[in-house]
C-alpha positions as YAML, in Angstrom:
chain: A
units: angstrom
residues:
- id: 1
  name: MET
  ca: [5.80, 23.17, -18.65]
- id: 2
  name: LEU
  ca: [6.09, 19.81, -20.43]
- id: 3
  name: ARG
  ca: [6.50, 17.98, -17.10]
- id: 4
  name: PHE
  ca: [3.36, 19.70, -15.76]
- id: 5
  name: VAL
  ca: [1.34, 18.66, -18.83]
- id: 6
  name: ILE
  ca: [2.62, 15.08, -18.66]
- id: 7
  name: THR
  ca: [1.90, 14.88, -14.93]
- id: 8
  name: SER
  ca: [-1.63, 16.17, -15.54]
- id: 9
  name: ILE
  ca: [-2.22, 13.58, -18.26]
- id: 10
  name: ILE
  ca: [-0.93, 10.77, -16.04]
- id: 11
  name: THR
  ca: [-3.19, 11.93, -13.24]
- id: 12
  name: MET
  ca: [-6.27, 12.01, -15.43]
- id: 13
  name: LEU
  ca: [-5.52, 8.64, -17.03]
- id: 14
  name: THR
  ca: [-5.04, 6.99, -13.65]
- id: 15
  name: SER
  ca: [-8.36, 8.33, -12.39]
- id: 16
  name: THR
  ca: [-10.21, 6.91, -15.38]
- id: 17
  name: LEU
  ca: [-8.61, 3.52, -14.97]
- id: 18
  name: LEU
  ca: [-9.50, 3.46, -11.28]
- id: 19
  name: ALA
  ca: [-13.09, 4.48, -11.99]
- id: 20
  name: GLN
  ca: [-13.44, 1.78, -14.65]
- id: 21
  name: GLY
  ca: [-12.03, -0.90, -12.38]
- id: 22
  name: VAL
  ca: [-9.00, -1.51, -14.58]
- id: 23
  name: VAL
  ca: [-6.83, -0.62, -11.61]
- id: 24
  name: ASN
  ca: [-7.58, -1.65, -8.05]
- id: 25
  name: VAL
  ca: [-5.72, 0.41, -5.46]
- id: 26
  name: ASN
  ca: [-6.45, -2.22, -2.82]
- id: 27
  name: SER
  ca: [-4.80, -5.04, -4.75]
- id: 28
  name: GLN
  ca: [-1.32, -6.42, -4.25]
- id: 29
  name: ASN
  ca: [1.64, -4.69, -5.90]
- id: 30
  name: SER
  ca: [1.66, -7.20, -8.77]
- id: 31
  name: ASP
  ca: [-1.79, -5.87, -9.80]
- id: 32
  name: LYS
  ca: [-0.86, -2.21, -9.38]
- id: 33
  name: MET
  ca: [-0.74, -0.05, -12.48]
- id: 34
  name: ILE
  ca: [2.73, 0.86, -13.77]
- id: 35
  name: VAL
  ca: [3.19, 4.48, -14.90]
- id: 36
  name: ARG
  ca: [6.47, 5.68, -16.39]
- id: 37
  name: ILE
  ca: [7.88, 8.44, -18.53]
- id: 38
  name: ALA
  ca: [10.67, 7.04, -20.67]
- id: 39
  name: GLU
  ca: [13.30, 9.74, -21.09]
- id: 40
  name: ILE
  ca: [15.32, 8.92, -24.21]
- id: 41
  name: GLU
  ca: [18.07, 10.75, -26.02]
- id: 42
  name: VAL
  ca: [18.75, 9.52, -29.55]
- id: 43
  name: HIS
  ca: [21.98, 9.97, -31.50]
- id: 44
  name: PRO
  ca: [21.12, 12.62, -34.14]
- id: 45
  name: GLN
  ca: [22.23, 10.51, -37.12]
- id: 46
  name: TYR
  ca: [19.66, 7.82, -36.18]
- id: 47
  name: LEU
  ca: [16.73, 10.06, -35.32]
- id: 48
  name: ALA
  ca: [14.49, 9.40, -38.35]
- id: 49
  name: GLU
  ca: [15.04, 5.64, -38.12]
- id: 50
  name: TYR
  ca: [14.46, 5.64, -34.35]
- id: 51
  name: LEU
  ca: [11.15, 7.49, -34.74]
- id: 52
  name: GLU
  ca: [9.92, 4.82, -37.17]
- id: 53
  name: PHE
  ca: [10.74, 2.06, -34.67]
- id: 54
  name: ALA
  ca: [9.16, 3.98, -31.77]
- id: 55
  name: ASN
  ca: [5.94, 4.78, -33.60]
- id: 56
  name: GLU
  ca: [5.55, 1.17, -34.73]
- id: 57
  name: VAL
  ca: [6.08, -0.41, -31.30]
- id: 58
  name: ASP
  ca: [3.82, 2.10, -29.59]
- id: 59
  name: ARG
  ca: [0.99, 1.60, -32.09]
- id: 60
  name: LEU
  ca: [1.22, -2.20, -32.09]
- id: 61
  name: SER
  ca: [1.46, -2.40, -28.31]
- id: 62
  name: VAL
  ca: [-1.69, -0.33, -27.73]
- id: 63
  name: GLU
  ca: [-3.58, -2.15, -30.50]
- id: 64
  name: ARG
  ca: [-2.60, -5.72, -29.54]
- id: 65
  name: GLU
  ca: [-2.01, -5.74, -25.79]
- id: 66
  name: PRO
  ca: [-5.02, -5.20, -23.51]
- id: 67
  name: GLY
  ca: [-2.72, -4.46, -20.56]
- id: 68
  name: VAL
  ca: [-0.97, -1.62, -22.39]
- id: 69
  name: ILE
  ca: [-3.18, 1.32, -21.49]
- id: 70
  name: CYS
  ca: [-1.07, 4.04, -23.05]
- id: 71
  name: LEU
  ca: [2.21, 4.44, -24.93]
- id: 72
  name: PHE
  ca: [2.30, 8.07, -25.99]
- id: 73
  name: PRO
  ca: [5.57, 9.15, -27.66]
- id: 74
  name: MET
  ca: [6.57, 12.81, -27.72]
- id: 75
  name: GLN
  ca: [9.49, 14.72, -29.17]
- id: 76
  name: SER
  ca: [10.95, 17.91, -27.73]
- id: 77
  name: ALA
  ca: [10.20, 20.92, -29.91]
- id: 78
  name: ASP
  ca: [13.51, 22.50, -28.85]
- id: 79
  name: ASN
  ca: [15.69, 19.40, -29.21]
- id: 80
  name: PRO
  ca: [14.26, 16.71, -31.50]
- id: 81
  name: THR
  ca: [16.70, 14.07, -30.21]
- id: 82
  name: GLN
  ca: [14.95, 14.24, -26.82]
- id: 83
  name: ILE
  ca: [12.08, 11.73, -26.80]
- id: 84
  name: ARG
  ca: [9.61, 11.16, -23.99]
- id: 85
  name: ILE
  ca: [7.15, 8.28, -23.91]
- id: 86
  name: LEU
  ca: [4.28, 8.23, -21.44]
- id: 87
  name: GLU
  ca: [3.84, 4.55, -20.56]
- id: 88
  name: ILE
  ca: [0.88, 3.18, -18.61]
- id: 89
  name: TYR
  ca: [0.39, -0.54, -18.01]
- id: 90
  name: ALA
  ca: [-2.57, -2.13, -16.21]
- id: 91
  name: SER
  ca: [-0.23, -4.15, -13.97]
- id: 92
  name: ASP
  ca: [3.30, -5.38, -13.55]
- id: 93
  name: ALA
  ca: [2.22, -8.61, -15.27]
- id: 94
  name: ALA
  ca: [1.04, -6.59, -18.29]
- id: 95
  name: TYR
  ca: [4.38, -4.74, -18.35]
- id: 96
  name: GLN
  ca: [6.36, -7.99, -18.12]
- id: 97
  name: ALA
  ca: [4.26, -9.52, -20.93]
- id: 98
  name: HIS
  ca: [4.87, -6.40, -23.05]
- id: 99
  name: LEU
  ca: [8.64, -6.84, -22.71]
- id: 100
  name: LYS
  ca: [8.37, -10.31, -24.26]
- id: 101
  name: THR
  ca: [6.32, -9.39, -27.35]
- id: 102
  name: ASP
  ca: [7.84, -9.67, -30.81]
- id: 103
  name: HIS
  ca: [7.16, -6.01, -31.60]
- id: 104
  name: PHE
  ca: [8.88, -4.80, -28.40]
- id: 105
  name: LEU
  ca: [11.88, -7.08, -28.91]
- id: 106
  name: LYS
  ca: [12.21, -5.85, -32.51]
- id: 107
  name: TYR
  ca: [12.18, -2.24, -31.23]
- id: 108
  name: LYS
  ca: [14.64, -2.88, -28.40]
- id: 109
  name: GLN
  ca: [17.13, -4.86, -30.47]
- id: 110
  name: GLY
  ca: [16.80, -2.56, -33.48]
- id: 111
  name: THR
  ca: [17.40, 0.68, -31.57]
- id: 112
  name: LEU
  ca: [20.12, -0.22, -29.05]
- id: 113
  name: HIS
  ca: [22.82, 1.53, -31.09]
- id: 114
  name: MET
  ca: [20.57, 4.56, -31.70]
- id: 115
  name: VAL
  ca: [19.93, 5.44, -28.06]
- id: 116
  name: LYS
  ca: [22.46, 7.72, -26.37]
- id: 117
  name: SER
  ca: [20.73, 7.60, -22.98]
- id: 118
  name: LEU
  ca: [17.64, 6.08, -21.38]
- id: 119
  name: ASN
  ca: [15.97, 6.76, -18.06]
- id: 120
  name: LEU
  ca: [12.73, 5.00, -16.96]
- id: 121
  name: PRO
  ca: [11.44, 6.65, -13.78]
- id: 122
  name: THR
  ca: [8.27, 5.20, -12.29]
- id: 123
  name: MET
  ca: [5.69, 7.89, -11.57]
- id: 124
  name: GLN
  ca: [2.99, 8.27, -8.90]
- id: 125
  name: PRO
  ca: [-0.29, 9.88, -10.07]
- id: 126
  name: LEU
  ca: [-1.37, 12.94, -8.06]
- id: 127
  name: ASP
  ca: [-5.09, 13.35, -8.86]
- id: 128
  name: GLU
  ca: [-6.74, 10.02, -9.61]
- id: 129
  name: GLU
  ca: [-10.26, 11.47, -9.93]
- id: 130
  name: THR
  ca: [-9.65, 13.78, -12.87]
- id: 131
  name: MET
  ca: [-8.51, 11.03, -15.25]
- id: 132
  name: LYS
  ca: [-11.99, 9.63, -15.85]
- id: 133
  name: LEU
  ca: [-12.87, 12.77, -17.78]
- id: 134
  name: ILE
  ca: [-10.44, 12.12, -20.62]
- id: 135
  name: PHE
  ca: [-9.42, 8.47, -20.93]
- id: 136
  name: LYS
  ca: [-11.02, 5.10, -21.67]
- id: 137
  name: LYS
  ca: [-9.69, 1.79, -22.91]
- id: 138
  name: LYS
  ca: [-11.89, -1.28, -22.99]
...
């Protein structure tokens, strides 16, 4: 169920970005939007501290970086050590710039020992038209 909801959100967000011209499907790959769902498992003893880091980097990234369209952290209701973060970047260049920011580097370096596993699959939106109904970032 969670995967279906996340996929639906990604689809709607992508449609909005396409409609607003933030994403151009006819552009080269370097201009193509990056969509990922970070799948993170945190060591239980570090969970509270990890959540503080994650919430800070997500908030600062969306506030300060125009190319960061969405960083939406979620925690499994059944297993709180399972974290998922919906990540949407306007382009590969925006993603690469994000990786070099002070707030991301603080998060990455500060949480290395807290993370048990990390998977970053890149996603392909399914319904690009529906997104414009729910999402806008200017």
